Amino acid sequence: NYLGRKYTVINLKIFLFLFAALTFFGQNPVLAQDINKYVSISDPAEWVEKHTAPTSEFVLGQDEEFQYLLFDRQVKLSAKDTNLYLHYVDRFQSPKAVEDHATVKFSFDPEYQTIQFHHIQLIRGDETRDILDLSAFEIYRYETERDKLIYNGSLEIAYLIPDVRVGDKLDYSVTISGKNPAMGAHVYSGMQHEYSVPVQHMFQRVIAPVDVALQRRSFQQAPQPTETKNGDWVTYTWDQRDVPARDMEKDIPNWYFAMA
């Protein structure tokens, strides 16, 4: 789902943000009691702008096996910390979608990052079940550069959602906190605006101190954000509805930025 995406890059003098797609294969489990060292349950912070999934029919996604009803990503940067808030609402339209996507998982660096889960809900018809249970999570070692003999110590936390059926929705939110000290005063942050499947509501924003020098670059007609200032903070917001899928050619080299 990462081919053919619109992309906006923001360079700030505070933080590095990197969020990558994950996989289970070839990982080593970490002791279950380690979970409480890195993961907790809390309410979202006050700076978070809360959204819910649309209730209207998702026409663009009616033929998709797996539907993105809400894709909500918000980042707040400061001199000492960075907080990444994520909120997703997905719908499973086929047995294959259940098999491929019924796992909540995130990667993080235990040296400087922690995770706060806010909620995990399974929605079936008019019934909503709260299923957030930290004891059901597993932690795995997630080494992205093992082929180069580089071991960075990153971990992945994963929760295989029980009793998911075709037609169910999964609603979950999380905040990943921590600033990489190795980056010093520098930052690189990217916002992805288009996927290989349609998205019913895509909401993204970046909040940064007004006294930070910003350099922003958009690629291949990416949408421009709305900029607002409030006291010591400036906010860049992208609010998109019914974002169509982007079809891409096959066999595109992995070094090529095929971002629309």
Short mmCIF file of C-alpha atoms in Angstrom, two decimals:
data_model
loop_
_atom_site.label_atom_id
_atom_site.label_comp_id
_atom_site.label_asym_id
_atom_site.label_seq_id
_atom_site.Cartn_x
_atom_site.Cartn_y
_atom_site.Cartn_z
CA ASN A 1 0.00 0.00 0.00
CA TYR A 2 2.95 2.32 -0.35
CA LEU A 3 3.19 2.67 -4.11
CA GLY A 4 1.82 5.72 -5.84
CA ARG A 5 1.38 8.08 -2.98
CA LYS A 6 1.32 11.82 -2.78
CA TYR A 7 3.97 13.01 -0.41
CA THR A 8 4.78 16.19 1.49
CA VAL A 9 8.10 16.66 3.29
CA ILE A 10 8.60 19.04 6.23
CA ASN A 11 12.09 19.80 7.52
CA LEU A 12 12.12 21.14 11.11
CA LYS A 13 15.07 21.70 13.45
CA ILE A 14 13.82 19.47 16.20
CA PHE A 15 12.96 15.85 15.29
CA LEU A 16 13.20 12.81 13.04
CA PHE A 17 10.04 10.88 12.32
CA LEU A 18 10.09 7.51 10.63
CA PHE A 19 7.16 5.21 10.37
CA ALA A 20 7.53 1.97 8.41
CA ALA A 21 5.35 -0.96 7.35
CA LEU A 22 6.08 -4.09 9.36
CA THR A 23 6.14 -7.89 9.11
CA PHE A 24 6.42 -10.78 11.55
CA PHE A 25 8.80 -13.02 9.61
CA GLY A 26 12.21 -13.79 11.06
CA GLN A 27 11.66 -12.06 14.38
CA ASN A 28 12.56 -13.22 17.88
CA PRO A 29 10.02 -12.92 20.70
CA VAL A 30 10.83 -10.82 23.76
CA LEU A 31 9.66 -11.79 27.23
CA ALA A 32 6.01 -10.87 27.80
CA GLN A 33 6.76 -9.07 31.05
CA ASP A 34 8.77 -6.50 29.08
CA ILE A 35 5.56 -5.04 27.64
CA ASN A 36 4.83 -2.86 30.67
CA LYS A 37 8.24 -1.22 30.30
CA TYR A 38 7.27 0.33 26.99
CA VAL A 39 3.48 0.24 26.66
CA SER A 40 0.67 1.79 28.68
CA ILE A 41 -3.01 2.75 28.38
CA SER A 42 -4.10 6.38 28.54
CA ASP A 43 -6.49 8.93 27.07
CA PRO A 44 -5.31 10.97 24.06
CA ALA A 45 -3.47 14.20 24.89
CA GLU A 46 -5.37 17.49 24.85
CA TRP A 47 -3.61 18.68 21.68
CA VAL A 48 -5.11 15.82 19.64
CA GLU A 49 -8.01 16.72 17.35
CA LYS A 50 -10.42 13.81 17.60
CA HIS A 51 -12.25 12.29 14.63
CA THR A 52 -14.64 9.42 14.00
CA ALA A 53 -15.13 7.34 10.90
CA PRO A 54 -17.71 8.58 8.37
CA THR A 55 -21.15 7.00 8.62
CA SER A 56 -22.00 7.48 4.94
CA GLU A 57 -21.59 4.71 2.37
CA PHE A 58 -18.02 4.33 1.15
CA VAL A 59 -18.68 4.19 -2.59
CA LEU A 60 -15.04 4.23 -3.66
CA GLY A 61 -14.26 1.27 -1.43
CA GLN A 62 -17.27 -0.92 -2.15
CA ASP A 63 -15.24 -3.38 -4.26
CA GLU A 64 -12.24 -3.48 -1.93
CA GLU A 65 -11.54 -6.48 0.29
CA PHE A 66 -10.08 -4.23 2.97
CA GLN A 67 -11.40 -0.70 3.53
CA TYR A 68 -9.72 2.34 5.06
CA LEU A 69 -12.62 4.28 6.60
CA LEU A 70 -10.46 6.61 8.71
CA PHE A 71 -6.75 7.35 8.39
CA ASP A 72 -5.81 9.89 11.08
CA ARG A 73 -2.16 10.88 11.70
CA GLN A 74 -1.15 13.85 13.86
CA VAL A 75 2.35 14.88 14.95
CA LYS A 76 3.33 17.39 17.64
CA LEU A 77 6.95 18.50 17.82
CA SER A 78 8.79 20.30 20.59
CA ALA A 79 12.38 20.93 21.60
CA LYS A 80 12.36 17.99 24.03
CA ASP A 81 9.89 15.48 22.64
CA THR A 82 7.86 14.33 19.66
CA ASN A 83 4.43 12.72 19.84
CA LEU A 84 2.85 10.82 16.96
CA TYR A 85 -0.89 10.15 17.30
CA LEU A 86 -2.47 7.53 15.03
CA HIS A 87 -6.14 6.61 14.73
CA TYR A 88 -7.41 4.06 12.20
CA VAL A 89 -10.80 2.58 11.42
CA ASP A 90 -10.71 -0.41 9.05
CA ARG A 91 -13.39 -2.72 7.68
CA PHE A 92 -12.83 -6.36 6.65
CA GLN A 93 -14.74 -7.27 3.50
CA SER A 94 -13.38 -10.78 2.82
CA PRO A 95 -11.79 -13.77 4.60
CA LYS A 96 -8.45 -12.79 3.03
CA ALA A 97 -8.73 -9.29 4.52
CA VAL A 98 -9.31 -10.83 7.94
CA GLU A 99 -6.29 -13.09 7.50
CA ASP A 100 -3.99 -10.32 6.26
CA HIS A 101 -5.03 -7.35 8.38
CA ALA A 102 -6.52 -8.49 11.71
CA THR A 103 -3.35 -7.68 13.63
CA VAL A 104 -2.55 -4.38 15.32
CA LYS A 105 1.21 -3.82 15.22
CA PHE A 106 3.69 -0.98 15.62
CA SER A 107 7.47 -0.73 15.68
CA PHE A 108 9.44 1.46 18.09
CA ASP A 109 12.92 2.01 19.48
CA PRO A 110 12.98 1.09 23.18
CA GLU A 111 15.98 3.37 23.76
CA TYR A 112 13.89 6.52 23.45
CA GLN A 113 10.27 5.68 22.52
CA THR A 114 7.19 4.56 24.44
CA ILE A 115 3.68 3.67 23.29
CA GLN A 116 0.34 4.69 24.79
CA PHE A 117 -2.70 2.85 23.51
CA HIS A 118 -5.96 4.79 23.78
CA HIS A 119 -8.51 2.26 22.58
CA ILE A 120 -9.02 -0.85 20.47
CA GLN A 121 -12.62 -1.59 19.54
CA LEU A 122 -14.17 -4.32 17.43
CA ILE A 123 -17.42 -3.15 15.83
CA ARG A 124 -19.96 -5.68 14.53
CA GLY A 125 -23.21 -4.15 13.34
CA ASP A 126 -24.55 -2.00 16.19
CA GLU A 127 -22.34 -3.70 18.80
CA THR A 128 -19.01 -2.18 19.88
CA ARG A 129 -16.64 -4.21 22.04
CA ASP A 130 -13.63 -2.80 23.86
CA ILE A 131 -10.86 -5.35 23.40
CA LEU A 132 -7.76 -3.45 24.53
CA ASP A 133 -5.78 -5.92 26.65
CA LEU A 134 -2.04 -5.40 27.09
CA SER A 135 -1.60 -9.00 28.27
CA ALA A 136 -2.62 -10.15 24.77
CA PHE A 137 0.26 -8.30 23.09
CA GLU A 138 3.56 -9.83 22.06
CA ILE A 139 6.84 -7.99 21.57
CA TYR A 140 9.30 -9.05 18.87
CA ARG A 141 12.75 -7.94 17.93
CA TYR A 142 12.43 -6.07 14.65
CA GLU A 143 15.78 -5.70 12.93
CA THR A 144 15.30 -3.89 9.63
CA GLU A 145 18.96 -3.97 8.61
CA ARG A 146 19.98 -7.53 9.46
CA ASP A 147 20.99 -8.17 5.86
CA LYS A 148 23.68 -5.47 6.34
CA LEU A 149 24.77 -6.98 9.69
CA ILE A 150 23.40 -3.87 11.42
CA TYR A 151 21.33 -4.48 14.55
CA ASN A 152 19.47 -1.35 15.67
CA GLY A 153 17.56 -2.83 18.62
CA SER A 154 14.09 -1.85 17.39
CA LEU A 155 11.07 -3.79 18.62
CA GLU A 156 7.59 -4.55 17.29
CA ILE A 157 4.49 -4.87 19.44
CA ALA A 158 1.67 -6.92 17.97
CA TYR A 159 -1.84 -8.01 18.92
CA LEU A 160 -3.68 -10.63 16.87
CA ILE A 161 -7.32 -9.52 17.21
CA PRO A 162 -9.54 -12.47 18.23
CA ASP A 163 -12.87 -13.43 16.64
CA VAL A 164 -12.74 -11.09 13.64
CA ARG A 165 -15.39 -11.75 10.99
CA VAL A 166 -16.12 -10.51 7.50
CA GLY A 167 -17.98 -7.19 7.79
CA ASP A 168 -16.40 -6.23 11.13
CA LYS A 169 -14.73 -2.87 11.73
CA LEU A 170 -11.58 -2.36 13.79
CA ASP A 171 -11.17 1.04 15.47
CA TYR A 172 -7.91 1.74 17.29
CA SER A 173 -5.69 4.66 18.33
CA VAL A 174 -2.22 5.02 19.78
CA THR A 175 0.44 7.64 20.53
CA ILE A 176 4.14 6.92 20.01
CA SER A 177 6.32 9.32 22.02
CA GLY A 178 10.03 10.00 21.97
CA LYS A 179 12.72 12.00 20.19
CA ASN A 180 15.81 10.38 18.73
CA PRO A 181 18.72 12.05 20.55
CA ALA A 182 21.10 11.20 17.70
CA MET A 183 19.31 13.67 15.43
CA GLY A 184 20.14 16.68 17.56
CA ALA A 185 18.27 19.74 16.30
CA HIS A 186 17.33 18.24 12.93
CA VAL A 187 14.10 16.70 11.66
CA TYR A 188 12.65 15.00 8.64
CA SER A 189 8.91 14.32 8.47
CA GLY A 190 6.85 12.99 5.59
CA MET A 191 3.10 12.95 5.06
CA GLN A 192 1.65 10.40 2.66
CA HIS A 193 -1.53 11.51 0.90
CA GLU A 194 -2.46 8.66 -1.40
CA TYR A 195 -2.44 4.85 -1.29
CA SER A 196 -3.05 1.94 -3.63
CA VAL A 197 -6.52 1.59 -2.07
CA PRO A 198 -9.09 4.39 -1.52
CA VAL A 199 -9.48 6.13 1.85
CA GLN A 200 -12.83 7.54 2.97
CA HIS A 201 -11.42 10.17 5.37
CA MET A 202 -7.73 11.02 5.58
CA PHE A 203 -6.83 13.60 8.22
CA GLN A 204 -3.22 14.61 8.86
CA ARG A 205 -1.54 17.49 10.62
CA VAL A 206 1.82 18.63 11.98
CA ILE A 207 2.14 21.00 14.95
CA ALA A 208 5.45 22.79 15.53
CA PRO A 209 6.78 25.81 17.44
CA VAL A 210 6.42 29.04 15.47
CA ASP A 211 10.08 29.93 16.07
CA VAL A 212 11.33 26.87 14.16
CA ALA A 213 12.50 27.53 10.61
CA LEU A 214 10.48 25.38 8.21
CA GLN A 215 11.33 24.09 4.77
CA ARG A 216 8.49 22.28 3.03
CA ARG A 217 8.51 20.49 -0.29
CA SER A 218 5.65 18.74 -2.07
CA PHE A 219 6.06 16.05 -4.73
CA GLN A 220 3.96 15.40 -7.82
CA GLN A 221 0.96 17.60 -7.11
CA ALA A 222 0.51 16.62 -3.48
CA PRO A 223 -2.25 18.63 -1.77
CA GLN A 224 -1.20 21.79 0.04
CA PRO A 225 -1.93 22.08 3.76
CA THR A 226 -3.95 24.70 5.57
CA GLU A 227 -1.59 26.73 7.79
CA THR A 228 -2.80 28.25 11.05
CA LYS A 229 -0.99 29.91 13.96
CA ASN A 230 -2.10 29.84 17.58
CA GLY A 231 0.18 31.43 20.14
CA ASP A 232 3.56 29.69 20.08
CA TRP A 233 2.46 26.99 17.65
CA VAL A 234 1.92 26.66 13.91
CA THR A 235 -0.25 23.88 12.49
CA TYR A 236 -0.26 22.35 9.02
CA THR A 237 -3.44 20.41 8.22
CA TRP A 238 -4.42 18.13 5.35
CA ASP A 239 -8.09 17.08 5.44
CA GLN A 240 -9.13 14.85 2.52
CA ARG A 241 -12.35 12.97 1.81
CA ASP A 242 -12.93 10.05 -0.56
CA VAL A 243 -9.31 9.81 -1.64
CA PRO A 244 -9.15 7.57 -4.73
CA ALA A 245 -6.69 4.71 -5.09
CA ARG A 246 -3.60 5.20 -7.19
CA ASP A 247 -2.83 2.49 -9.76
CA MET A 248 0.86 2.01 -10.41
CA GLU A 249 2.88 0.05 -12.91
CA LYS A 250 4.25 -3.28 -11.78
CA ASP A 251 7.93 -3.98 -11.16
CA ILE A 252 8.84 -0.40 -10.24
CA PRO A 253 12.37 -0.39 -8.72
CA ASN A 254 12.35 0.00 -4.94
CA TRP A 255 14.77 2.94 -5.23
CA TYR A 256 12.30 4.94 -7.33
CA PHE A 257 10.00 7.39 -5.54
CA ALA A 258 6.75 6.58 -7.32
CA MET A 259 4.78 9.19 -5.37
CA ALA A 260 1.98 11.14 -7.01
#
